[in-house]
Tab-separated table of C-alpha atoms in Angstrom:
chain	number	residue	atom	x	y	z
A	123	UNK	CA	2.722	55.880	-12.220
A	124	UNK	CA	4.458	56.554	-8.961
A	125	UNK	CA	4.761	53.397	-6.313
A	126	UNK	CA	2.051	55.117	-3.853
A	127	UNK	CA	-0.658	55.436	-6.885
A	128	UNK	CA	0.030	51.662	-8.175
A	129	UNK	CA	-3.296	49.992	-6.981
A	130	UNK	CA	-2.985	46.706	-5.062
A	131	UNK	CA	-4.138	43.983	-6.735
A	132	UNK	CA	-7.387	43.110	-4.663
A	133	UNK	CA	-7.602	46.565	-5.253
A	134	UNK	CA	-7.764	46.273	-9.479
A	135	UNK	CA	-10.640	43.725	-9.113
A	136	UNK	CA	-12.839	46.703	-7.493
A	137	UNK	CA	-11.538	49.046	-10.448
A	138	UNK	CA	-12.316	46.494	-12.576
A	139	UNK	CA	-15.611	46.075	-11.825
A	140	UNK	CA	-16.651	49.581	-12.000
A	141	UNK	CA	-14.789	50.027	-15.496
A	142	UNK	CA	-16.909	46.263	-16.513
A	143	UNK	CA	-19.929	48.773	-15.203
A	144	UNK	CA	-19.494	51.957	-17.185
A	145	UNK	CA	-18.836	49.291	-19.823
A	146	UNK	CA	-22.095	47.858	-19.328
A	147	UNK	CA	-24.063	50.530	-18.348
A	148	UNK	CA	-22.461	53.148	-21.193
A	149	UNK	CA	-25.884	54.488	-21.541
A	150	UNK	CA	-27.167	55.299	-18.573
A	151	UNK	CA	-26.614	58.459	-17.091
A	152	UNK	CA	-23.289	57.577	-14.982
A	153	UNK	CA	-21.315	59.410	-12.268
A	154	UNK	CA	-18.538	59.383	-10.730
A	155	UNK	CA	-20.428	58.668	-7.015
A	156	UNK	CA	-22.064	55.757	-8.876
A	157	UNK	CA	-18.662	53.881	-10.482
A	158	UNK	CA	-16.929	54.323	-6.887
A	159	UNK	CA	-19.743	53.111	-5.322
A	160	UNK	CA	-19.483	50.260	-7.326
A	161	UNK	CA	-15.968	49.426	-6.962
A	162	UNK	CA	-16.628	50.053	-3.146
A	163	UNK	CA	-13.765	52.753	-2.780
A	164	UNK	CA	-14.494	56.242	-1.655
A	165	UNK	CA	-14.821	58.714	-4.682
A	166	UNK	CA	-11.669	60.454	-4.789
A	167	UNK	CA	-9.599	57.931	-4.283
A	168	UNK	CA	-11.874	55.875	-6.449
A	169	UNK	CA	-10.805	58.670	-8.926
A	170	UNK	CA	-7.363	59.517	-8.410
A	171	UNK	CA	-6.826	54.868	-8.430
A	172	UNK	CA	-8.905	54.916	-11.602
A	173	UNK	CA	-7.018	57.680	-13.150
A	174	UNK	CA	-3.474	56.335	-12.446
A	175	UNK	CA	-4.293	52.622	-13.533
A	176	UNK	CA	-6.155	53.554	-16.988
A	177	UNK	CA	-4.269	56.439	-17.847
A	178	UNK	CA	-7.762	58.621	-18.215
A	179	UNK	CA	-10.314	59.752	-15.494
A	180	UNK	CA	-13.736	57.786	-15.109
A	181	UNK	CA	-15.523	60.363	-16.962
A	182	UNK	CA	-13.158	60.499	-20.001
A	183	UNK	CA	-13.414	56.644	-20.277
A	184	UNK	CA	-16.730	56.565	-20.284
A	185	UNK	CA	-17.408	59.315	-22.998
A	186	UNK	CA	-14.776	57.173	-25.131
A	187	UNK	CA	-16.952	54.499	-24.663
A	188	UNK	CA	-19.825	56.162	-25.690
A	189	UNK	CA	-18.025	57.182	-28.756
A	190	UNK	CA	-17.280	54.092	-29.583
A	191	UNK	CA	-20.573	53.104	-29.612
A	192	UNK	CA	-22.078	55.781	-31.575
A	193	UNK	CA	-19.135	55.174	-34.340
A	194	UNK	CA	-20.932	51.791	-34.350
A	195	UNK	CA	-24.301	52.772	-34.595
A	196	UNK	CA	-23.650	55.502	-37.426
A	197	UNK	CA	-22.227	53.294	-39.363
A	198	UNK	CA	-24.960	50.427	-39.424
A	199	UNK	CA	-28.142	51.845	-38.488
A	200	UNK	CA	-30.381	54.643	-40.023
A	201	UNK	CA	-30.342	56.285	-37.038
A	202	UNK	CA	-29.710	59.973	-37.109
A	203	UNK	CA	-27.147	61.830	-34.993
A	204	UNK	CA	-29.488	63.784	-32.596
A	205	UNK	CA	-30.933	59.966	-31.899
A	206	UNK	CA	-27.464	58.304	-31.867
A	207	UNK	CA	-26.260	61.267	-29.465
A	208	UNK	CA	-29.374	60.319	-27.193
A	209	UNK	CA	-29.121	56.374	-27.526
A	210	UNK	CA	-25.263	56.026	-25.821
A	211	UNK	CA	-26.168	58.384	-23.243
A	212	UNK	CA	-24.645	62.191	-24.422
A	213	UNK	CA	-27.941	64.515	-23.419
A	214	UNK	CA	-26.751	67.297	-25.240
A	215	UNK	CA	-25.778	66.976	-29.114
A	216	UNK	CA	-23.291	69.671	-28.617
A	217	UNK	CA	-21.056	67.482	-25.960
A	218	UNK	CA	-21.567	64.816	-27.971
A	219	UNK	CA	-20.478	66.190	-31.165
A	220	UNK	CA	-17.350	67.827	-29.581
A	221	UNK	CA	-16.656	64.995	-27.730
A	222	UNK	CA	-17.080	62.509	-30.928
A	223	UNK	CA	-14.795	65.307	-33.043
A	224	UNK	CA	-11.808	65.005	-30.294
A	225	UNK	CA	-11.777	61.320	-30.065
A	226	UNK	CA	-12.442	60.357	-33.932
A	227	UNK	CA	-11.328	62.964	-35.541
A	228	UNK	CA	-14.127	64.384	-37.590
A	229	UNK	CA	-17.982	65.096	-36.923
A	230	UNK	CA	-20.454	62.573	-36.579
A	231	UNK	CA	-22.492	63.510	-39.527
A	232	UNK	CA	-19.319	63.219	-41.788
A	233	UNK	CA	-18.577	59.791	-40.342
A	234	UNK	CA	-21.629	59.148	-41.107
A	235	UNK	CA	-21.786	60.088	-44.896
A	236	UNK	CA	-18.350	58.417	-45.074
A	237	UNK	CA	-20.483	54.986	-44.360
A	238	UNK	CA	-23.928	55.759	-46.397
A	239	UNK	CA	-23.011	54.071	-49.501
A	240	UNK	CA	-21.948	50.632	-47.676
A	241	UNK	CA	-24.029	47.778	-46.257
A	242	UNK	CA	-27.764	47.605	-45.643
A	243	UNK	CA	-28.754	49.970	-42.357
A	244	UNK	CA	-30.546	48.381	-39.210
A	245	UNK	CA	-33.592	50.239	-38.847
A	246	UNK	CA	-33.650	52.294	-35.840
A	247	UNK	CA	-36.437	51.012	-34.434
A	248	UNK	CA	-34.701	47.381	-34.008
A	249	UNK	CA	-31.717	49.233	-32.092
A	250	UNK	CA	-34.152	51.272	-29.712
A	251	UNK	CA	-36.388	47.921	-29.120
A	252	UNK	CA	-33.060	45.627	-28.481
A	253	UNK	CA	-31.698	48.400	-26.204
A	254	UNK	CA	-34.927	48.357	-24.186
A	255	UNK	CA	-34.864	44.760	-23.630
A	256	UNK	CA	-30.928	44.561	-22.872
A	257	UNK	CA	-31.834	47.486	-19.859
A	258	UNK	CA	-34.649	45.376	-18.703
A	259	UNK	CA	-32.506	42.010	-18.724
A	260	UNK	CA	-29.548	44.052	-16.831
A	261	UNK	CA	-32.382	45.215	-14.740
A	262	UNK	CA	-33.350	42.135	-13.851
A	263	UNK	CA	-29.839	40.634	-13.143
A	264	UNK	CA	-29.407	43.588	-10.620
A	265	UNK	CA	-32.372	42.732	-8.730
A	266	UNK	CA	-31.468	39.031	-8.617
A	267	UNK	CA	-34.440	37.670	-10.804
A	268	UNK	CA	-34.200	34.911	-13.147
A	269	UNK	CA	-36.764	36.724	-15.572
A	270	UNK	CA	-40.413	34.937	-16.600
A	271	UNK	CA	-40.907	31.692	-15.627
């Protein structure tokens, strides 16, 4: 990283912030407008900061993310890929399943057969219904409720 691309550091807490968002937020459809709004700097510099600090751009960060989530749910839920693909935020199974092949190595379905003989599956249901009411808490957090009273 060159000396004019090292962030300052008031500067990391704003990077910081938007990474804790995509984080967060892995789900949700994400841009890069949205993160650099979030870390308050302008979105190519937002980019080009994020880039040099992390050593990946926003959008490959959060797609990692997302694979790392999926790797999680096809290994303890019954889910199946399509819904796995849809439930960390990929809208198209064949970005997903590219995307899951270049970071892990290997497809999602045979990641997935690697883990069908081990321990008891979540239902799916139980991961959509908790996923719903983690959105609605962050939800509520963002509009500055305390929830039901």
């Amino acid at each position: 990283m060159t000396r004019a691309m090292r962030p300052a550091p008031d500067v990391l807490v704003h990077l910081r912030r938007a990474r804790d968002h995509a984080d967060r937020n892995f789900a949700e459809p994400l841009d890069l407008e949205q993160l650099a709004a979030v870390a308050a700097i302008s979105k190519w510099h937002f980019h080009r900061l994020f880039t040099a600090t992390y050593g990946r751009t926003p959008a490959a960060y959060l797609s990692e993310r997302r694979v790392e989530r999926a790797q999680d749910l096809l290994r303890a839920t019954n889910l199946t890929v399509t819904e796995v693909c849809h439930a960390v935020g990929f809208s198209s199974l064949g970005s997903f399943s590219s995307r899951f092949r270049a970071v892990v190595g290997e497809s999602p379905s045979d990641f997935q057969r690697r883990y069908a003989d081990g321990a008891p599956r979540i239902p799916g249901c139980y991961v959509f219904m908790w996923g719903l009411a983690e959105r609605r808490t962050a939800s509520e957090e963002k509009q500055g409720g305390d929830g039901p009273t």
